[in-house]
Amino acid sequence: MRKLIHVLDRISLVLALTSGVVLIGLVCLTFCDVTLRYLFSSPITGAQDLIAMGMVIVFFFALPLTSRVNGHIVVDLLPEFSNDYFNLLRDAFVKLLTLSIFGFLAWEGAIRAEESAIMGEATNMIEIPYRPFFYVLVTGCLINAIILVFETALLLFGERIDDLQIDDQASIDLSSPAVDA
């Protein structure tokens, strides 16, 4: 099961790198659009559409890695127990709740993608179809949900899975096999 999580970690890293590249592109597009708008009174046609759709990619492709490195903001509503078993059950409950939310988002996103294709929904200026971006949402939520399934299963079997650690000093190798069994 840990090898599957390692594979999902690699997928999450690739998606996050894609997210970062898209974000850099959006920053460049925004810079060029603002510069052209204010210096030459000639903005880039459709830049706002590209930025809006690009942000969908940035957010949902970064989501699985953010979850694996435990990078989300956490609010402790449930207490820390002195008994490790109760803490394990609490963590499993939270992961199952989160899993259900992301599973629901993926399900609804897939339905919405098909509805938007039938209705021909697209952005206003340059008519970028919404359908592929709903599938970006589905992909990010589904991978995150799959990761949560494995993490919850390990928790319920009494194992704690470590958060993915990304060391700033070390290079990220996407091709090496899993070291731990």
Short mmCIF file of N, CA and C in Angstrom, two decimals:
data_model
loop_
_atom_site.label_atom_id
_atom_site.label_comp_id
_atom_site.label_asym_id
_atom_site.label_seq_id
_atom_site.Cartn_x
_atom_site.Cartn_y
_atom_site.Cartn_z
N MET A 1 0.82 -1.19 0.00
CA MET A 1 0.00 0.00 0.00
C MET A 1 0.87 1.26 0.00
N ARG A 2 1.99 1.18 0.68
CA ARG A 2 2.90 2.33 0.70
C ARG A 2 3.49 2.61 -0.69
N LYS A 3 3.68 1.57 -1.49
CA LYS A 3 4.20 1.78 -2.85
C LYS A 3 3.17 2.53 -3.70
N LEU A 4 1.90 2.23 -3.49
CA LEU A 4 0.85 2.96 -4.21
C LEU A 4 0.84 4.42 -3.80
N ILE A 5 1.04 4.69 -2.52
CA ILE A 5 1.11 6.08 -2.07
C ILE A 5 2.32 6.77 -2.68
N HIS A 6 3.43 6.02 -2.81
CA HIS A 6 4.62 6.60 -3.44
C HIS A 6 4.32 6.97 -4.90
N VAL A 7 3.59 6.12 -5.61
CA VAL A 7 3.20 6.43 -7.00
C VAL A 7 2.31 7.66 -7.02
N LEU A 8 1.36 7.73 -6.10
CA LEU A 8 0.49 8.90 -6.02
C LEU A 8 1.28 10.16 -5.66
N ASP A 9 2.32 10.00 -4.85
CA ASP A 9 3.20 11.15 -4.54
C ASP A 9 3.87 11.67 -5.81
N ARG A 10 4.31 10.76 -6.65
CA ARG A 10 4.94 11.17 -7.92
C ARG A 10 3.95 11.88 -8.82
N ILE A 11 2.76 11.33 -8.90
CA ILE A 11 1.72 11.99 -9.71
C ILE A 11 1.43 13.38 -9.15
N SER A 12 1.34 13.48 -7.83
CA SER A 12 1.09 14.77 -7.19
C SER A 12 2.21 15.76 -7.49
N LEU A 13 3.46 15.29 -7.48
CA LEU A 13 4.59 16.16 -7.80
C LEU A 13 4.52 16.67 -9.23
N VAL A 14 4.19 15.79 -10.16
CA VAL A 14 4.09 16.20 -11.57
C VAL A 14 2.97 17.23 -11.74
N LEU A 15 1.82 16.97 -11.10
CA LEU A 15 0.72 17.92 -11.19
C LEU A 15 1.10 19.26 -10.58
N ALA A 16 1.80 19.24 -9.45
CA ALA A 16 2.21 20.48 -8.79
C ALA A 16 3.23 21.24 -9.65
N LEU A 17 4.14 20.52 -10.29
CA LEU A 17 5.08 21.19 -11.19
C LEU A 17 4.34 21.83 -12.37
N THR A 18 3.35 21.12 -12.90
CA THR A 18 2.52 21.68 -13.98
C THR A 18 1.81 22.93 -13.48
N SER A 19 1.29 22.86 -12.27
CA SER A 19 0.63 24.00 -11.66
C SER A 19 1.57 25.20 -11.57
N GLY A 20 2.80 24.94 -11.15
CA GLY A 20 3.79 26.02 -11.03
C GLY A 20 4.13 26.64 -12.38
N VAL A 21 4.27 25.81 -13.40
CA VAL A 21 4.58 26.33 -14.74
C VAL A 21 3.42 27.20 -15.24
N VAL A 22 2.19 26.73 -15.04
CA VAL A 22 1.02 27.50 -15.45
C VAL A 22 0.96 28.82 -14.68
N LEU A 23 1.27 28.79 -13.39
CA LEU A 23 1.27 30.01 -12.59
C LEU A 23 2.29 31.02 -13.11
N ILE A 24 3.47 30.54 -13.46
CA ILE A 24 4.50 31.44 -14.03
C ILE A 24 3.98 32.05 -15.34
N GLY A 25 3.35 31.23 -16.16
CA GLY A 25 2.76 31.74 -17.41
C GLY A 25 1.69 32.79 -17.15
N LEU A 26 0.88 32.57 -16.12
CA LEU A 26 -0.17 33.53 -15.80
C LEU A 26 0.42 34.85 -15.29
N VAL A 27 1.50 34.76 -14.54
CA VAL A 27 2.17 35.98 -14.06
C VAL A 27 2.70 36.77 -15.26
N CYS A 28 3.33 36.07 -16.19
CA CYS A 28 3.86 36.75 -17.39
C CYS A 28 2.73 37.35 -18.22
N LEU A 29 1.64 36.60 -18.38
CA LEU A 29 0.49 37.11 -19.13
C LEU A 29 -0.09 38.34 -18.46
N THR A 30 -0.23 38.30 -17.14
CA THR A 30 -0.77 39.45 -16.41
C THR A 30 0.14 40.66 -16.55
N PHE A 31 1.44 40.44 -16.43
CA PHE A 31 2.40 41.54 -16.58
C PHE A 31 2.28 42.17 -17.98
N CYS A 32 2.26 41.32 -19.00
CA CYS A 32 2.15 41.84 -20.37
C CYS A 32 0.82 42.55 -20.60
N ASP A 33 -0.25 41.98 -20.06
CA ASP A 33 -1.57 42.59 -20.24
C ASP A 33 -1.63 43.95 -19.58
N VAL A 34 -1.14 44.06 -18.36
CA VAL A 34 -1.17 45.34 -17.65
C VAL A 34 -0.27 46.35 -18.34
N THR A 35 0.92 45.92 -18.77
CA THR A 35 1.84 46.82 -19.46
C THR A 35 1.23 47.35 -20.75
N LEU A 36 0.68 46.45 -21.56
CA LEU A 36 0.06 46.88 -22.81
C LEU A 36 -1.17 47.75 -22.57
N ARG A 37 -1.91 47.44 -21.53
CA ARG A 37 -3.13 48.21 -21.24
C ARG A 37 -2.79 49.66 -20.86
N TYR A 38 -1.80 49.84 -19.99
CA TYR A 38 -1.53 51.18 -19.47
C TYR A 38 -0.54 51.98 -20.31
N LEU A 39 0.36 51.33 -21.00
CA LEU A 39 1.32 52.07 -21.81
C LEU A 39 0.82 52.32 -23.24
N PHE A 40 0.08 51.35 -23.77
CA PHE A 40 -0.33 51.46 -25.18
C PHE A 40 -1.84 51.43 -25.37
N SER A 41 -2.58 51.41 -24.27
CA SER A 41 -4.05 51.33 -24.32
C SER A 41 -4.53 50.19 -25.22
N SER A 42 -3.82 49.08 -25.17
CA SER A 42 -4.17 47.93 -26.01
C SER A 42 -3.96 46.63 -25.22
N PRO A 43 -4.95 46.27 -24.39
CA PRO A 43 -4.79 45.05 -23.60
C PRO A 43 -4.85 43.80 -24.47
N ILE A 44 -4.39 42.70 -23.92
CA ILE A 44 -4.44 41.41 -24.63
C ILE A 44 -5.88 40.91 -24.60
N THR A 45 -6.43 40.68 -25.77
CA THR A 45 -7.81 40.19 -25.86
C THR A 45 -7.90 38.79 -25.24
N GLY A 46 -8.82 38.63 -24.31
CA GLY A 46 -9.04 37.34 -23.69
C GLY A 46 -8.11 37.01 -22.54
N ALA A 47 -7.30 37.96 -22.12
CA ALA A 47 -6.35 37.68 -21.04
C ALA A 47 -7.09 37.29 -19.75
N GLN A 48 -8.20 37.96 -19.48
CA GLN A 48 -8.94 37.63 -18.26
C GLN A 48 -9.52 36.22 -18.34
N ASP A 49 -9.96 35.80 -19.51
CA ASP A 49 -10.44 34.42 -19.67
C ASP A 49 -9.32 33.42 -19.43
N LEU A 50 -8.16 33.68 -20.01
CA LEU A 50 -7.01 32.79 -19.84
C LEU A 50 -6.57 32.72 -18.38
N ILE A 51 -6.58 33.86 -17.71
CA ILE A 51 -6.17 33.90 -16.31
C ILE A 51 -7.16 33.13 -15.44
N ALA A 52 -8.45 33.33 -15.68
CA ALA A 52 -9.47 32.63 -14.89
C ALA A 52 -9.37 31.12 -15.07
N MET A 53 -9.23 30.67 -16.28
CA MET A 53 -9.15 29.22 -16.53
C MET A 53 -7.80 28.66 -16.07
N GLY A 54 -6.75 29.47 -16.20
CA GLY A 54 -5.43 29.04 -15.73
C GLY A 54 -5.40 28.86 -14.22
N MET A 55 -6.15 29.69 -13.50
CA MET A 55 -6.19 29.56 -12.04
C MET A 55 -6.87 28.27 -11.60
N VAL A 56 -7.79 27.76 -12.41
CA VAL A 56 -8.39 26.46 -12.12
C VAL A 56 -7.30 25.39 -12.14
N ILE A 57 -6.44 25.44 -13.15
CA ILE A 57 -5.33 24.48 -13.25
C ILE A 57 -4.39 24.65 -12.07
N VAL A 58 -4.03 25.88 -11.77
CA VAL A 58 -3.09 26.15 -10.68
C VAL A 58 -3.62 25.57 -9.36
N PHE A 59 -4.86 25.86 -9.06
CA PHE A 59 -5.41 25.43 -7.77
C PHE A 59 -5.58 23.92 -7.69
N PHE A 60 -6.27 23.33 -8.65
CA PHE A 60 -6.62 21.92 -8.51
C PHE A 60 -5.46 20.97 -8.81
N PHE A 61 -4.46 21.40 -9.57
CA PHE A 61 -3.29 20.55 -9.76
C PHE A 61 -2.33 20.65 -8.57
N ALA A 62 -2.39 21.72 -7.81
CA ALA A 62 -1.54 21.85 -6.62
C ALA A 62 -2.17 21.17 -5.40
N LEU A 63 -3.46 20.90 -5.45
CA LEU A 63 -4.20 20.37 -4.31
C LEU A 63 -3.67 19.04 -3.76
N PRO A 64 -3.43 18.01 -4.59
CA PRO A 64 -2.96 16.73 -4.02
C PRO A 64 -1.62 16.85 -3.30
N LEU A 65 -0.68 17.58 -3.87
CA LEU A 65 0.62 17.72 -3.21
C LEU A 65 0.49 18.52 -1.91
N THR A 66 -0.33 19.55 -1.93
CA THR A 66 -0.55 20.33 -0.71
C THR A 66 -1.09 19.45 0.41
N SER A 67 -1.97 18.54 0.05
CA SER A 67 -2.50 17.61 1.06
C SER A 67 -1.43 16.65 1.56
N ARG A 68 -0.60 16.14 0.66
CA ARG A 68 0.43 15.17 1.06
C ARG A 68 1.51 15.79 1.94
N VAL A 69 1.83 17.05 1.72
CA VAL A 69 2.84 17.69 2.56
C VAL A 69 2.19 18.32 3.80
N ASN A 70 0.88 18.11 3.95
CA ASN A 70 0.11 18.66 5.06
C ASN A 70 0.24 20.17 5.10
N GLY A 71 0.06 20.80 3.95
CA GLY A 71 0.25 22.23 3.82
C GLY A 71 -1.01 23.06 3.97
N HIS A 72 -2.13 22.42 4.28
CA HIS A 72 -3.38 23.16 4.45
C HIS A 72 -3.42 23.81 5.83
N ILE A 73 -4.22 24.85 5.93
CA ILE A 73 -4.46 25.48 7.22
C ILE A 73 -5.31 24.51 8.04
N VAL A 74 -4.92 24.30 9.29
CA VAL A 74 -5.61 23.35 10.14
C VAL A 74 -6.18 24.09 11.36
N VAL A 75 -7.46 23.81 11.64
CA VAL A 75 -8.10 24.34 12.84
C VAL A 75 -8.46 23.13 13.70
N ASP A 76 -7.94 23.09 14.90
CA ASP A 76 -8.19 21.96 15.80
C ASP A 76 -9.52 22.16 16.52
N LEU A 77 -10.57 21.59 15.94
CA LEU A 77 -11.88 21.64 16.58
C LEU A 77 -12.08 20.44 17.49
N LEU A 78 -11.41 19.34 17.15
CA LEU A 78 -11.50 18.14 17.97
C LEU A 78 -10.27 18.07 18.87
N PRO A 79 -10.46 17.70 20.13
CA PRO A 79 -9.35 17.76 21.09
C PRO A 79 -8.30 16.68 20.84
N GLU A 80 -7.12 16.92 21.37
CA GLU A 80 -6.04 15.94 21.38
C GLU A 80 -6.27 15.06 22.61
N PHE A 81 -6.34 13.73 22.37
CA PHE A 81 -6.61 12.81 23.46
C PHE A 81 -5.30 12.26 24.02
N SER A 82 -5.32 11.84 25.27
CA SER A 82 -4.14 11.22 25.85
C SER A 82 -3.96 9.79 25.36
N ASN A 83 -5.03 9.18 24.88
CA ASN A 83 -5.00 7.83 24.35
C ASN A 83 -4.70 7.88 22.84
N ASP A 84 -3.64 7.21 22.40
CA ASP A 84 -3.26 7.22 20.99
C ASP A 84 -4.34 6.62 20.09
N TYR A 85 -5.06 5.63 20.61
CA TYR A 85 -6.11 4.99 19.82
C TYR A 85 -7.22 5.98 19.47
N PHE A 86 -7.62 6.82 20.43
CA PHE A 86 -8.65 7.82 20.17
C PHE A 86 -8.16 8.88 19.19
N ASN A 87 -6.88 9.24 19.28
CA ASN A 87 -6.30 10.18 18.31
C ASN A 87 -6.31 9.59 16.91
N LEU A 88 -6.02 8.31 16.83
CA LEU A 88 -6.04 7.61 15.54
C LEU A 88 -7.46 7.61 14.95
N LEU A 89 -8.44 7.31 15.80
CA LEU A 89 -9.84 7.32 15.34
C LEU A 89 -10.28 8.73 14.92
N ARG A 90 -9.86 9.73 15.68
CA ARG A 90 -10.19 11.11 15.33
C ARG A 90 -9.60 11.47 13.97
N ASP A 91 -8.33 11.13 13.75
CA ASP A 91 -7.68 11.42 12.48
C ASP A 91 -8.34 10.67 11.33
N ALA A 92 -8.74 9.43 11.57
CA ALA A 92 -9.43 8.65 10.53
C ALA A 92 -10.79 9.28 10.22
N PHE A 93 -11.50 9.74 11.24
CA PHE A 93 -12.79 10.41 11.02
C PHE A 93 -12.62 11.66 10.16
N VAL A 94 -11.61 12.47 10.48
CA VAL A 94 -11.37 13.70 9.72
C VAL A 94 -11.00 13.37 8.27
N LYS A 95 -10.16 12.36 8.08
CA LYS A 95 -9.78 11.96 6.72
C LYS A 95 -10.99 11.43 5.94
N LEU A 96 -11.86 10.66 6.60
CA LEU A 96 -13.06 10.16 5.93
C LEU A 96 -14.02 11.30 5.56
N LEU A 97 -14.14 12.28 6.43
CA LEU A 97 -14.96 13.44 6.14
C LEU A 97 -14.39 14.21 4.95
N THR A 98 -13.09 14.42 4.96
CA THR A 98 -12.43 15.12 3.86
C THR A 98 -12.55 14.32 2.57
N LEU A 99 -12.38 13.02 2.66
CA LEU A 99 -12.53 12.14 1.51
C LEU A 99 -13.92 12.28 0.90
N SER A 100 -14.95 12.29 1.75
CA SER A 100 -16.31 12.41 1.23
C SER A 100 -16.53 13.75 0.53
N ILE A 101 -15.93 14.81 1.05
CA ILE A 101 -16.07 16.13 0.43
C ILE A 101 -15.40 16.14 -0.95
N PHE A 102 -14.17 15.64 -1.03
CA PHE A 102 -13.48 15.65 -2.32
C PHE A 102 -14.09 14.66 -3.30
N GLY A 103 -14.60 13.54 -2.79
CA GLY A 103 -15.31 12.61 -3.66
C GLY A 103 -16.56 13.25 -4.24
N PHE A 104 -17.29 13.98 -3.40
CA PHE A 104 -18.49 14.68 -3.86
C PHE A 104 -18.13 15.75 -4.89
N LEU A 105 -17.07 16.52 -4.64
CA LEU A 105 -16.64 17.54 -5.61
C LEU A 105 -16.26 16.92 -6.95
N ALA A 106 -15.56 15.79 -6.92
CA ALA A 106 -15.17 15.11 -8.16
C ALA A 106 -16.42 14.62 -8.90
N TRP A 107 -17.34 14.05 -8.18
CA TRP A 107 -18.59 13.55 -8.78
C TRP A 107 -19.37 14.69 -9.43
N GLU A 108 -19.58 15.75 -8.68
CA GLU A 108 -20.34 16.89 -9.20
C GLU A 108 -19.59 17.58 -10.34
N GLY A 109 -18.27 17.61 -10.26
CA GLY A 109 -17.48 18.21 -11.34
C GLY A 109 -17.63 17.44 -12.64
N ALA A 110 -17.67 16.10 -12.55
CA ALA A 110 -17.85 15.28 -13.75
C ALA A 110 -19.23 15.51 -14.35
N ILE A 111 -20.24 15.60 -13.50
CA ILE A 111 -21.60 15.88 -13.99
C ILE A 111 -21.64 17.25 -14.65
N ARG A 112 -21.05 18.22 -13.98
CA ARG A 112 -21.05 19.60 -14.49
C ARG A 112 -20.27 19.72 -15.79
N ALA A 113 -19.22 18.93 -15.96
CA ALA A 113 -18.43 18.95 -17.20
C ALA A 113 -19.30 18.52 -18.37
N GLU A 114 -20.07 17.46 -18.17
CA GLU A 114 -20.94 16.98 -19.25
C GLU A 114 -22.07 17.97 -19.53
N GLU A 115 -22.62 18.55 -18.48
CA GLU A 115 -23.68 19.55 -18.68
C GLU A 115 -23.16 20.76 -19.44
N SER A 116 -21.93 21.18 -19.11
CA SER A 116 -21.38 22.36 -19.79
C SER A 116 -21.08 22.05 -21.25
N ALA A 117 -20.72 20.80 -21.56
CA ALA A 117 -20.50 20.42 -22.95
C ALA A 117 -21.81 20.43 -23.72
N ILE A 118 -22.87 19.90 -23.11
CA ILE A 118 -24.19 19.87 -23.76
C ILE A 118 -24.71 21.29 -24.01
N MET A 119 -24.51 22.16 -23.02
CA MET A 119 -25.00 23.53 -23.12
C MET A 119 -24.06 24.44 -23.92
N GLY A 120 -22.86 23.95 -24.22
CA GLY A 120 -21.89 24.75 -24.97
C GLY A 120 -21.35 25.93 -24.18
N GLU A 121 -21.20 25.76 -22.86
CA GLU A 121 -20.72 26.85 -22.01
C GLU A 121 -19.25 27.12 -22.25
N ALA A 122 -18.93 28.42 -22.30
CA ALA A 122 -17.55 28.84 -22.56
C ALA A 122 -17.35 30.22 -21.95
N THR A 123 -16.10 30.66 -21.91
CA THR A 123 -15.80 32.00 -21.40
C THR A 123 -16.35 33.05 -22.35
N ASN A 124 -16.45 34.28 -21.85
CA ASN A 124 -17.10 35.34 -22.63
C ASN A 124 -16.29 35.86 -23.81
N MET A 125 -15.04 36.20 -23.57
CA MET A 125 -14.27 36.90 -24.61
C MET A 125 -13.79 36.00 -25.74
N ILE A 126 -13.10 34.93 -25.41
CA ILE A 126 -12.52 34.10 -26.47
C ILE A 126 -13.11 32.70 -26.49
N GLU A 127 -14.20 32.51 -25.76
CA GLU A 127 -14.98 31.29 -25.79
C GLU A 127 -14.17 30.00 -25.56
N ILE A 128 -13.43 29.99 -24.46
CA ILE A 128 -12.73 28.77 -24.04
C ILE A 128 -13.79 27.86 -23.41
N PRO A 129 -13.94 26.63 -23.90
CA PRO A 129 -14.96 25.75 -23.31
C PRO A 129 -14.64 25.41 -21.86
N TYR A 130 -15.68 25.33 -21.03
CA TYR A 130 -15.51 25.03 -19.62
C TYR A 130 -15.20 23.56 -19.35
N ARG A 131 -15.64 22.68 -20.23
CA ARG A 131 -15.56 21.24 -19.98
C ARG A 131 -14.17 20.75 -19.56
N PRO A 132 -13.09 21.09 -20.29
CA PRO A 132 -11.78 20.57 -19.87
C PRO A 132 -11.36 21.05 -18.48
N PHE A 133 -11.82 22.22 -18.11
CA PHE A 133 -11.42 22.76 -16.81
C PHE A 133 -12.21 22.12 -15.67
N PHE A 134 -13.43 21.68 -15.97
CA PHE A 134 -14.14 20.87 -14.98
C PHE A 134 -13.42 19.54 -14.79
N TYR A 135 -12.84 19.01 -15.86
CA TYR A 135 -12.10 17.75 -15.71
C TYR A 135 -10.77 17.96 -14.97
N VAL A 136 -10.21 19.15 -15.05
CA VAL A 136 -9.05 19.47 -14.21
C VAL A 136 -9.47 19.42 -12.74
N LEU A 137 -10.64 20.01 -12.43
CA LEU A 137 -11.18 19.96 -11.08
C LEU A 137 -11.38 18.51 -10.65
N VAL A 138 -11.97 17.70 -11.52
CA VAL A 138 -12.22 16.29 -11.22
C VAL A 138 -10.90 15.57 -10.95
N THR A 139 -9.90 15.81 -11.79
CA THR A 139 -8.60 15.14 -11.63
C THR A 139 -7.96 15.47 -10.28
N GLY A 140 -7.89 16.75 -9.95
CA GLY A 140 -7.28 17.15 -8.68
C GLY A 140 -8.02 16.59 -7.48
N CYS A 141 -9.34 16.68 -7.50
CA CYS A 141 -10.14 16.17 -6.38
C CYS A 141 -10.08 14.65 -6.28
N LEU A 142 -10.09 13.98 -7.43
CA LEU A 142 -10.07 12.51 -7.43
C LEU A 142 -8.74 11.98 -6.93
N ILE A 143 -7.63 12.55 -7.38
CA ILE A 143 -6.32 12.11 -6.89
C ILE A 143 -6.20 12.37 -5.40
N ASN A 144 -6.69 13.53 -4.97
CA ASN A 144 -6.67 13.84 -3.54
C ASN A 144 -7.52 12.83 -2.77
N ALA A 145 -8.68 12.47 -3.30
CA ALA A 145 -9.56 11.50 -2.64
C ALA A 145 -8.90 10.12 -2.58
N ILE A 146 -8.22 9.72 -3.65
CA ILE A 146 -7.54 8.42 -3.67
C ILE A 146 -6.42 8.39 -2.62
N ILE A 147 -5.68 9.48 -2.53
CA ILE A 147 -4.64 9.57 -1.51
C ILE A 147 -5.27 9.43 -0.11
N LEU A 148 -6.40 10.09 0.09
CA LEU A 148 -7.07 10.02 1.39
C LEU A 148 -7.59 8.61 1.68
N VAL A 149 -8.00 7.87 0.66
CA VAL A 149 -8.44 6.49 0.86
C VAL A 149 -7.29 5.66 1.44
N PHE A 150 -6.11 5.77 0.82
CA PHE A 150 -4.97 4.99 1.30
C PHE A 150 -4.50 5.45 2.67
N GLU A 151 -4.48 6.76 2.90
CA GLU A 151 -4.07 7.26 4.21
C GLU A 151 -5.05 6.80 5.30
N THR A 152 -6.35 6.83 4.99
CA THR A 152 -7.35 6.39 5.97
C THR A 152 -7.23 4.90 6.23
N ALA A 153 -7.02 4.12 5.17
CA ALA A 153 -6.87 2.67 5.34
C ALA A 153 -5.67 2.36 6.24
N LEU A 154 -4.56 3.03 6.00
CA LEU A 154 -3.39 2.81 6.85
C LEU A 154 -3.67 3.21 8.29
N LEU A 155 -4.37 4.32 8.48
CA LEU A 155 -4.71 4.74 9.84
C LEU A 155 -5.59 3.70 10.53
N LEU A 156 -6.58 3.18 9.81
CA LEU A 156 -7.49 2.21 10.41
C LEU A 156 -6.79 0.88 10.73
N PHE A 157 -5.68 0.60 10.01
CA PHE A 157 -4.89 -0.59 10.32
C PHE A 157 -3.83 -0.29 11.38
N GLY A 158 -3.89 0.90 11.94
CA GLY A 158 -3.00 1.24 13.05
C GLY A 158 -1.67 1.84 12.64
N GLU A 159 -1.52 2.15 11.36
CA GLU A 159 -0.27 2.76 10.90
C GLU A 159 -0.48 4.23 10.63
N ARG A 160 0.51 5.00 10.93
CA ARG A 160 0.49 6.41 10.56
C ARG A 160 1.39 6.58 9.36
N ILE A 161 0.86 7.26 8.37
CA ILE A 161 1.69 7.53 7.19
C ILE A 161 2.31 8.91 7.36
N ASP A 162 3.56 8.99 7.08
CA ASP A 162 4.25 10.27 7.20
C ASP A 162 3.83 11.18 6.06
N ASP A 163 3.79 12.48 6.36
CA ASP A 163 3.54 13.45 5.31
C ASP A 163 4.72 13.42 4.35
N LEU A 164 4.44 13.69 3.10
CA LEU A 164 5.50 13.76 2.10
C LEU A 164 6.43 14.90 2.47
N GLN A 165 7.72 14.62 2.51
CA GLN A 165 8.71 15.64 2.85
C GLN A 165 9.43 16.06 1.58
N ILE A 166 9.48 17.36 1.36
CA ILE A 166 10.22 17.89 0.22
C ILE A 166 11.31 18.77 0.79
N ASP A 167 12.55 18.33 0.63
CA ASP A 167 13.70 19.06 1.15
C ASP A 167 14.14 20.06 0.10
N ASP A 168 14.30 21.31 0.49
CA ASP A 168 14.72 22.34 -0.45
C ASP A 168 16.12 22.08 -1.00
N GLN A 169 16.95 21.38 -0.26
CA GLN A 169 18.32 21.16 -0.68
C GLN A 169 18.45 19.98 -1.65
N ALA A 170 17.56 19.02 -1.53
CA ALA A 170 17.67 17.81 -2.36
C ALA A 170 16.88 17.98 -3.65
N SER A 171 17.34 17.31 -4.70
CA SER A 171 16.59 17.34 -5.95
C SER A 171 15.46 16.33 -5.87
N ILE A 172 14.38 16.61 -6.55
CA ILE A 172 13.23 15.71 -6.56
C ILE A 172 13.40 14.77 -7.74
N ASP A 173 13.54 13.47 -7.45
CA ASP A 173 13.71 12.47 -8.48
C ASP A 173 12.40 11.75 -8.70
N LEU A 174 11.80 11.95 -9.87
CA LEU A 174 10.51 11.34 -10.17
C LEU A 174 10.65 9.93 -10.76
N SER A 175 11.87 9.51 -11.03
CA SER A 175 12.04 8.22 -11.70
C SER A 175 12.52 7.09 -10.78
N SER A 176 13.02 7.41 -9.59
CA SER A 176 13.58 6.36 -8.73
C SER A 176 12.46 5.53 -8.11
N PRO A 177 12.70 4.24 -7.88
CA PRO A 177 11.68 3.38 -7.28
C PRO A 177 11.53 3.68 -5.79
N ALA A 178 10.43 3.19 -5.24
CA ALA A 178 10.17 3.40 -3.80
C ALA A 178 11.25 2.70 -2.98
N VAL A 179 11.74 3.40 -1.97
CA VAL A 179 12.80 2.85 -1.14
C VAL A 179 12.25 1.99 -0.02
N ASP A 180 11.15 2.47 0.62
CA ASP A 180 10.59 1.71 1.74
C ASP A 180 9.53 0.75 1.24
N ALA A 181 9.40 -0.37 1.93
CA ALA A 181 8.44 -1.40 1.52
C ALA A 181 7.13 -1.28 2.24
#
